[in-house]
Tab-separated table of C-alpha atoms and ligand atoms in Angstrom:
chain	number	residue	atom	x	y	z
A	1	MET	CA	119.423	104.254	-69.679
A	2	ILE	CA	122.567	102.027	-68.142
A	3	GLY	CA	125.576	103.012	-68.867
A	4	ARG	CA	124.251	106.207	-70.413
A	5	ASP	CA	126.270	109.444	-69.960
A	6	ILE	CA	123.804	112.709	-67.918
A	7	LEU	CA	126.128	115.664	-69.406
A	8	GLY	CA	122.852	118.061	-69.720
A	9	ILE	CA	119.044	118.105	-69.461
A	10	GLU	CA	119.370	119.160	-73.257
A	11	ASP	CA	120.214	116.113	-74.361
A	12	LEU	CA	117.587	114.274	-72.586
A	13	SER	CA	113.566	113.556	-73.822
A	14	ARG	CA	110.551	115.184	-72.563
A	15	ASP	CA	110.076	110.642	-71.744
A	16	GLU	CA	113.393	110.526	-70.161
A	17	ILE	CA	113.218	112.878	-67.619
A	18	GLU	CA	109.400	111.960	-66.865
A	19	LEU	CA	111.464	108.336	-65.985
A	20	ILE	CA	113.842	109.598	-63.539
A	21	LEU	CA	111.335	111.793	-62.042
A	22	GLU	CA	109.833	108.748	-61.180
A	23	THR	CA	112.613	106.806	-60.197
A	24	ALA	CA	113.794	109.488	-57.947
A	25	GLU	CA	109.339	109.656	-56.399
A	26	ARG	CA	110.285	106.118	-55.402
A	27	MET	CA	113.580	106.127	-53.995
A	28	GLN	CA	112.340	108.747	-51.629
A	29	GLU	CA	110.731	105.993	-49.360
A	30	ILE	CA	113.984	104.239	-48.676
A	31	GLY	CA	115.133	107.833	-47.074
A	32	THR	CA	112.270	107.513	-44.337
A	33	ARG	CA	113.485	103.890	-43.635
A	34	GLU	CA	114.717	103.340	-40.220
A	35	VAL	CA	117.246	101.102	-42.135
A	36	LYS	CA	118.327	103.748	-45.046
A	37	LYS	CA	120.118	101.138	-47.607
A	38	VAL	CA	118.944	98.918	-50.733
A	39	PRO	CA	121.551	96.591	-51.894
A	40	THR	CA	120.445	97.680	-55.330
A	41	LEU	CA	124.174	98.674	-56.088
A	42	ARG	CA	126.140	96.458	-54.400
A	43	GLY	CA	129.485	95.480	-55.868
A	44	ARG	CA	129.586	98.903	-57.707
A	45	THR	CA	131.980	101.959	-57.196
A	46	LEU	CA	130.873	105.416	-58.358
A	47	ILE	CA	133.712	107.958	-58.221
A	48	ASN	CA	133.072	111.442	-57.201
A	49	LEU	CA	135.486	114.028	-58.905
A	50	PHE	CA	135.063	117.012	-57.514
A	51	PHE	CA	137.645	120.006	-59.594
A	52	GLU	CA	135.424	122.823	-57.503
A	53	PRO	CA	133.862	123.010	-54.479
A	54	SER	CA	130.738	121.908	-53.340
A	55	THR	CA	128.690	120.557	-50.369
A	56	ARG	CA	124.919	119.856	-51.384
A	57	THR	CA	126.449	118.028	-54.824
A	58	GLN	CA	129.361	116.039	-53.701
A	59	THR	CA	127.132	114.825	-50.396
A	60	SER	CA	124.217	114.073	-52.206
A	61	PHE	CA	126.085	112.167	-54.261
A	62	GLU	CA	128.068	110.470	-51.756
A	63	ILE	CA	124.741	110.044	-49.929
A	64	ALA	CA	123.358	108.669	-52.551
A	65	GLY	CA	125.308	105.921	-53.899
A	66	LYS	CA	125.829	104.054	-49.746
A	67	ARG	CA	122.114	104.161	-49.453
A	68	LEU	CA	121.865	101.722	-52.330
A	69	ALA	CA	124.951	99.998	-51.518
A	70	ALA	CA	127.451	100.922	-53.907
A	71	ASP	CA	131.523	101.829	-52.762
A	72	VAL	CA	132.297	105.565	-53.057
A	73	VAL	CA	135.092	107.176	-53.061
A	74	ASN	CA	135.755	111.089	-53.025
A	75	PHE	CA	138.789	111.982	-54.946
A	76	SER	CA	140.607	114.147	-53.167
A	77	VAL	CA	141.586	117.299	-55.777
A	78	GLY	CA	144.443	118.695	-52.977
A	79	SER	CA	145.784	115.728	-52.022
A	80	SER	CA	146.106	113.927	-54.845
A	81	SER	CA	148.823	113.919	-58.258
A	82	VAL	CA	146.771	116.593	-59.975
A	83	THR	CA	149.099	118.864	-57.414
A	84	LYS	CA	152.406	117.473	-59.387
A	85	ARG	CA	150.770	118.789	-62.519
A	86	GLU	CA	148.529	115.274	-63.663
A	87	THR	CA	146.521	116.644	-66.368
A	88	LEU	CA	143.052	116.353	-66.044
A	89	LEU	CA	142.574	113.905	-68.677
A	90	ASP	CA	145.416	111.342	-67.285
A	91	THR	CA	144.369	111.755	-63.736
A	92	ALA	CA	140.369	110.937	-65.149
A	93	LYS	CA	141.891	108.011	-66.764
A	94	THR	CA	144.182	106.220	-64.004
A	95	LEU	CA	141.251	106.416	-62.162
A	96	ASP	CA	138.907	104.773	-64.837
A	97	ALA	CA	141.385	102.391	-64.984
A	98	MET	CA	140.604	101.135	-62.256
A	99	ASP	CA	136.897	99.917	-63.122
A	100	PRO	CA	134.885	102.342	-61.868
A	101	ASP	CA	130.902	102.186	-62.551
A	102	CYS	CA	130.157	105.764	-63.028
A	103	VAL	CA	132.069	108.828	-62.322
A	104	ILE	CA	130.405	111.671	-61.133
A	105	VAL	CA	132.777	115.092	-62.375
A	106	ARG	CA	132.515	118.692	-61.462
A	107	HIS	CA	134.758	121.382	-63.169
A	108	LYS	CA	134.594	125.172	-63.765
A	109	VAL	CA	135.446	124.831	-67.471
A	110	ALA	CA	132.245	124.125	-69.859
A	111	GLY	CA	132.653	120.638	-71.186
A	112	VAL	CA	134.672	118.664	-69.535
A	113	PRO	CA	132.030	116.421	-68.365
A	114	HIS	CA	131.706	116.116	-72.439
A	115	ARG	CA	135.102	115.349	-72.589
A	116	LEU	CA	136.360	113.088	-70.333
A	117	ALA	CA	132.790	110.588	-71.055
A	118	ALA	CA	133.987	110.484	-74.660
A	119	VAL	CA	137.101	108.478	-73.248
A	120	LEU	CA	136.454	106.818	-70.084
A	121	GLY	CA	134.615	103.168	-69.586
A	122	ALA	CA	132.611	104.722	-66.980
A	123	PRO	CA	129.546	106.379	-67.334
A	124	VAL	CA	129.797	110.112	-66.560
A	125	ILE	CA	127.549	112.612	-64.873
A	126	ASN	CA	128.249	115.906	-64.704
A	127	ALA	CA	127.275	117.427	-61.296
A	128	GLY	CA	127.997	121.124	-62.678
A	129	ASP	CA	130.462	122.272	-66.145
A	130	GLY	CA	131.405	126.677	-65.686
A	131	ALA	CA	128.418	128.129	-66.812
A	132	HIS	CA	126.821	125.247	-68.747
A	133	GLU	CA	125.050	123.061	-67.164
A	134	HIS	CA	123.706	121.129	-63.750
A	135	PRO	CA	121.716	118.469	-64.685
A	136	SER	CA	120.695	117.323	-61.483
A	137	GLN	CA	119.541	120.483	-59.966
A	138	ALA	CA	117.070	120.733	-61.915
A	139	LEU	CA	116.132	117.056	-61.831
A	140	LEU	CA	116.153	117.894	-57.988
A	141	ASP	CA	114.235	121.427	-58.703
A	142	LEU	CA	111.855	119.966	-61.192
A	143	LEU	CA	110.811	116.898	-58.442
A	144	THR	CA	110.240	119.222	-55.540
A	145	VAL	CA	107.991	121.465	-58.211
A	146	LYS	CA	106.132	118.417	-58.646
A	147	GLU	CA	105.708	117.388	-54.875
A	148	GLN	CA	104.538	120.705	-53.790
A	149	LYS	CA	102.630	121.540	-56.958
A	150	GLY	CA	101.429	118.187	-57.980
A	151	ARG	CA	102.633	119.072	-61.505
A	152	ILE	CA	104.898	120.371	-64.014
A	153	GLU	CA	102.484	120.917	-67.167
A	154	GLY	CA	101.203	124.680	-67.174
A	155	LEU	CA	102.601	126.215	-64.373
A	156	THR	CA	104.463	129.745	-64.638
A	157	VAL	CA	108.317	129.229	-63.219
A	158	THR	CA	110.418	132.940	-63.233
A	159	ILE	CA	113.503	133.112	-62.582
A	160	ILE	CA	115.564	135.792	-61.608
A	161	GLY	CA	119.145	136.235	-61.478
A	162	ASP	CA	122.314	135.781	-63.084
A	163	ILE	CA	121.111	134.161	-66.236
A	164	ALA	CA	123.801	134.673	-68.305
A	165	HIS	CA	126.748	133.172	-65.840
A	166	SER	CA	124.540	130.388	-64.516
A	167	ARG	CA	124.420	126.252	-65.358
A	168	VAL	CA	121.625	126.022	-62.424
A	169	ALA	CA	118.785	128.443	-65.294
A	170	ARG	CA	120.496	127.269	-67.996
A	171	SER	CA	119.762	123.067	-66.692
A	172	ASN	CA	115.921	124.391	-65.777
A	173	ILE	CA	115.300	126.366	-68.547
A	174	TYR	CA	115.551	123.609	-70.398
A	175	GLY	CA	114.229	121.189	-67.855
A	176	PHE	CA	110.562	123.122	-67.127
A	177	SER	CA	110.544	123.794	-70.784
A	178	LYS	CA	110.557	120.504	-71.893
A	179	LEU	CA	108.109	119.234	-69.387
A	180	GLY	CA	105.458	121.899	-70.353
A	181	ALA	CA	105.833	125.183	-68.190
A	182	GLU	CA	106.059	129.115	-69.050
A	183	VAL	CA	109.666	129.953	-68.015
A	184	ARG	CA	110.692	133.645	-67.248
A	185	VAL	CA	113.807	134.824	-66.635
A	186	ALA	CA	114.431	138.418	-64.573
A	187	GLY	CA	117.635	140.798	-63.840
A	188	PRO	CA	119.342	143.024	-64.568
A	189	PRO	CA	119.854	144.082	-68.735
A	190	THR	CA	123.816	142.934	-67.658
A	191	MET	CA	122.521	139.595	-66.419
A	192	LEU	CA	120.049	138.555	-69.701
A	193	PRO	CA	122.227	137.293	-72.270
A	194	VAL	CA	121.172	138.705	-75.377
A	195	GLY	CA	118.876	135.811	-77.407
A	196	ILE	CA	117.919	134.513	-74.338
A	197	GLU	CA	114.167	134.098	-76.252
A	198	SER	CA	115.648	131.756	-78.359
A	199	LEU	CA	115.470	129.063	-75.872
A	200	GLY	CA	111.554	129.227	-75.850
A	201	VAL	CA	111.217	131.769	-72.058
A	202	LYS	CA	110.233	135.415	-71.870
A	203	ARG	CA	113.198	138.079	-70.539
A	204	TYR	CA	111.951	140.420	-67.309
A	205	THR	CA	114.098	143.446	-65.889
A	206	ASN	CA	111.445	144.400	-64.308
A	207	LEU	CA	110.906	142.077	-61.077
A	208	ARG	CA	107.212	142.959	-60.662
A	209	GLU	CA	105.978	141.883	-63.643
A	210	ALA	CA	108.063	139.023	-63.819
A	211	ILE	CA	106.645	137.474	-60.375
A	212	GLU	CA	102.746	138.789	-61.678
A	213	GLY	CA	101.344	135.443	-61.388
A	214	ALA	CA	104.837	132.879	-60.798
A	215	ASP	CA	103.987	129.542	-59.384
A	216	VAL	CA	107.330	129.436	-58.646
A	217	VAL	CA	110.047	131.953	-57.977
A	218	MET	CA	113.808	130.585	-58.458
A	219	ALA	CA	116.112	132.765	-57.404
A	220	LEU	CA	119.778	132.396	-58.658
A	221	ARG	CA	123.213	132.896	-55.983
A	222	ILE	CA	124.815	135.726	-57.188
A	223	GLN	CA	128.131	134.980	-57.552
A	224	MET	CA	129.900	138.082	-55.635
A	225	GLU	CA	133.350	137.387	-55.323
A	226	ARG	CA	133.829	137.611	-59.489
A	227	LEU	CA	130.252	140.068	-59.954
A	228	GLU	CA	130.605	142.597	-58.222
A	229	GLY	CA	131.335	145.784	-60.881
A	230	ALA	CA	131.235	144.020	-63.364
A	231	CYS	CA	127.506	143.058	-64.447
A	232	PHE	CA	125.567	145.741	-61.421
A	233	PRO	CA	126.782	148.759	-59.248
A	234	SER	CA	126.783	147.140	-56.032
A	235	VAL	CA	125.553	144.208	-54.069
A	236	ARG	CA	122.931	146.825	-51.593
A	237	GLU	CA	121.604	147.851	-55.198
A	238	TYR	CA	120.987	144.245	-56.272
A	239	ALA	CA	119.112	143.528	-53.370
A	240	ALA	CA	116.711	146.261	-53.720
A	241	THR	CA	115.788	145.730	-56.998
A	242	PHE	CA	116.187	141.671	-57.228
A	243	GLY	CA	116.442	140.338	-53.858
A	244	LEU	CA	113.292	138.406	-52.683
A	245	ASP	CA	111.019	139.269	-49.774
A	246	ARG	CA	107.759	139.105	-48.382
A	247	ALA	CA	106.257	142.672	-50.059
A	248	LYS	CA	107.913	141.638	-53.201
A	249	LEU	CA	106.443	137.982	-53.115
A	250	ARG	CA	102.524	139.334	-53.482
A	251	PHE	CA	102.866	139.780	-56.854
A	252	ALA	CA	103.201	136.182	-56.921
A	253	LYS	CA	100.514	133.544	-57.475
A	254	GLU	CA	98.941	133.789	-53.281
A	255	ASP	CA	100.454	129.768	-53.288
A	256	ALA	CA	103.832	130.408	-55.201
A	257	ILE	CA	106.799	128.334	-53.685
A	258	VAL	CA	109.942	129.922	-53.457
A	259	MET	CA	113.340	128.024	-54.453
A	260	HIS	CA	117.272	128.498	-54.195
A	261	PRO	CA	119.604	125.908	-55.193
A	262	GLY	CA	121.871	127.281	-52.334
A	263	PRO	CA	124.002	128.645	-51.541
A	264	VAL	CA	121.831	131.714	-50.490
A	265	ASN	CA	123.838	135.067	-50.228
A	266	ARG	CA	120.980	135.746	-47.239
A	267	GLY	CA	120.018	139.793	-47.294
A	268	VAL	CA	120.721	139.671	-51.309
A	269	GLU	CA	119.110	136.884	-53.431
A	270	LEU	CA	116.487	135.853	-50.533
A	271	SER	CA	115.787	138.288	-46.998
A	272	HIS	CA	116.348	135.778	-43.810
A	273	GLU	CA	113.536	135.929	-43.375
A	274	LEU	CA	111.964	134.219	-46.630
A	275	ALA	CA	115.106	131.820	-46.933
A	276	ASP	CA	114.418	130.053	-43.480
A	277	HIS	CA	110.578	129.905	-43.363
A	278	ARG	CA	107.320	129.233	-45.944
A	279	PRO	CA	106.720	129.210	-48.846
A	280	SER	CA	110.315	128.802	-49.376
A	281	VAL	CA	111.179	125.281	-49.941
A	282	ILE	CA	115.093	124.710	-50.015
A	283	LEU	CA	115.449	121.924	-47.483
A	284	ASP	CA	113.284	120.112	-49.850
A	285	GLN	CA	115.222	120.454	-52.485
A	286	VAL	CA	118.218	119.886	-50.764
A	287	ARG	CA	116.115	116.381	-49.362
A	288	ASN	CA	115.197	115.534	-52.447
A	289	GLY	CA	118.425	115.782	-54.341
A	290	VAL	CA	119.583	112.716	-52.663
A	291	ALA	CA	116.645	110.536	-53.589
A	292	LEU	CA	116.960	112.154	-57.288
A	293	ARG	CA	120.611	111.320	-57.343
A	294	MET	CA	119.748	107.693	-56.394
A	295	ALA	CA	117.711	107.351	-58.997
A	296	LEU	CA	120.087	108.534	-61.122
A	297	LEU	CA	122.730	106.520	-60.247
A	298	TYR	CA	120.429	103.642	-60.616
A	299	LEU	CA	119.833	104.713	-64.218
A	300	VAL	CA	123.170	104.933	-65.021
A	301	ALA	CA	125.214	102.391	-63.637
A	302	GLY	CA	122.713	99.415	-62.406
A	303	ARG	CA	124.624	96.665	-64.968
A	304	GLY	CA	127.862	98.764	-64.520
A	305	ARG	CA	130.565	100.403	-67.300
A	306	LYS	CA	129.419	101.794	-71.159
A	307	ALA	CA	127.604	98.995	-73.461
A	308	GLY	CA	129.909	96.932	-74.748
A	309	GLU	CA	132.408	98.461	-72.535
A	310	ALA	CA	132.904	95.772	-70.239
A	311	GLU	CA	132.319	93.084	-72.988
A	312	SER	CA	135.285	94.662	-74.710
A	313	ARG	CA	137.841	94.670	-72.265
A	314	ALA	CA	136.695	91.355	-71.310
A	315	ALA	CA	137.544	90.118	-74.584
A	316	ARG	CA	140.747	92.405	-74.772
A	317	ALA	CA	142.258	90.642	-71.219
A	318	ALA	CA	141.540	87.063	-73.419
A	319	GLY	CA	143.534	87.596	-76.732
A	320	GLU	CA	146.035	89.158	-74.469
A	321	ALA	CA	146.290	85.837	-71.863
B	1	CP	N1	123.723	123.809	-55.429
B	1	CP	C1	124.510	123.126	-55.200
B	1	CP	O1	124.855	122.758	-56.504
B	1	CP	O2	125.124	123.625	-54.392
B	1	CP	P1	126.628	122.736	-54.024
B	1	CP	O3	127.824	123.827	-54.779
B	1	CP	O4	127.051	122.901	-52.570
B	1	CP	O5	126.633	121.588	-54.220
């Protein structure tokens, strides 16, 4: 996977997903050491290019790069020439001219990482693009389920919430389906895209039916800043119907786990009690995010820029000299 862009789970094969998860399992041990650092990416440069806010993804890509001894640059949009109207492409090409070995991109517009991947010499990792995909989130979710359940194949995974606008839902639907799980999606009809069944999932508007017999119940963040009044009458009604608490969870399997990508709207998608206690594995997801992103960086940026790119740059430089 050296030099490969990681733009979505849709593009990854089952073998590639399994390779990433196995690599992440090996990376987990590094995080338990007293000195949490190995020289694997020493001399490599990674750029975090986040045009949208992030706590978990940006920080864990930074920690992951540093644990592998890479030099990590966090590009700050607010203090950059973006504020002087420099375009997205000019910004990205300018950073690419400084020869990074990987660029990690988050943007509110779907497809931006793909556009950048087409013009940048460095491999691009999608850290979330609009409502399209969030591949590293789905991979860390798969890693967490594998850790908790010992397998993915044959499990029943219920994803609850705004399926229509969620990049996490889309990436997880692809990921869990490719690894052989049954995926169910649940929410108000306004949040379930027409034709979602074509992705191989089962669609539910009744939460009890969706949860019945599930091994994994994943609640998604409700984007209250954008959605109240658009997709459901009120937050209170959403919480009463689709918010997860212990009473509703009893319809799942006795040993079911509860997941959430964060940030959690407490008392909306999850009760306070469930957000903080088992069977919730939210902080395991966060912890696994570092190992998973170490694996991605190791696999993608282990030997520098996209295949052929370093050679062609060297040849151009030699020709010019
Ligand atoms: N899950 C997730 O993407 O969280 P952040 O927005 O904090 O990165």
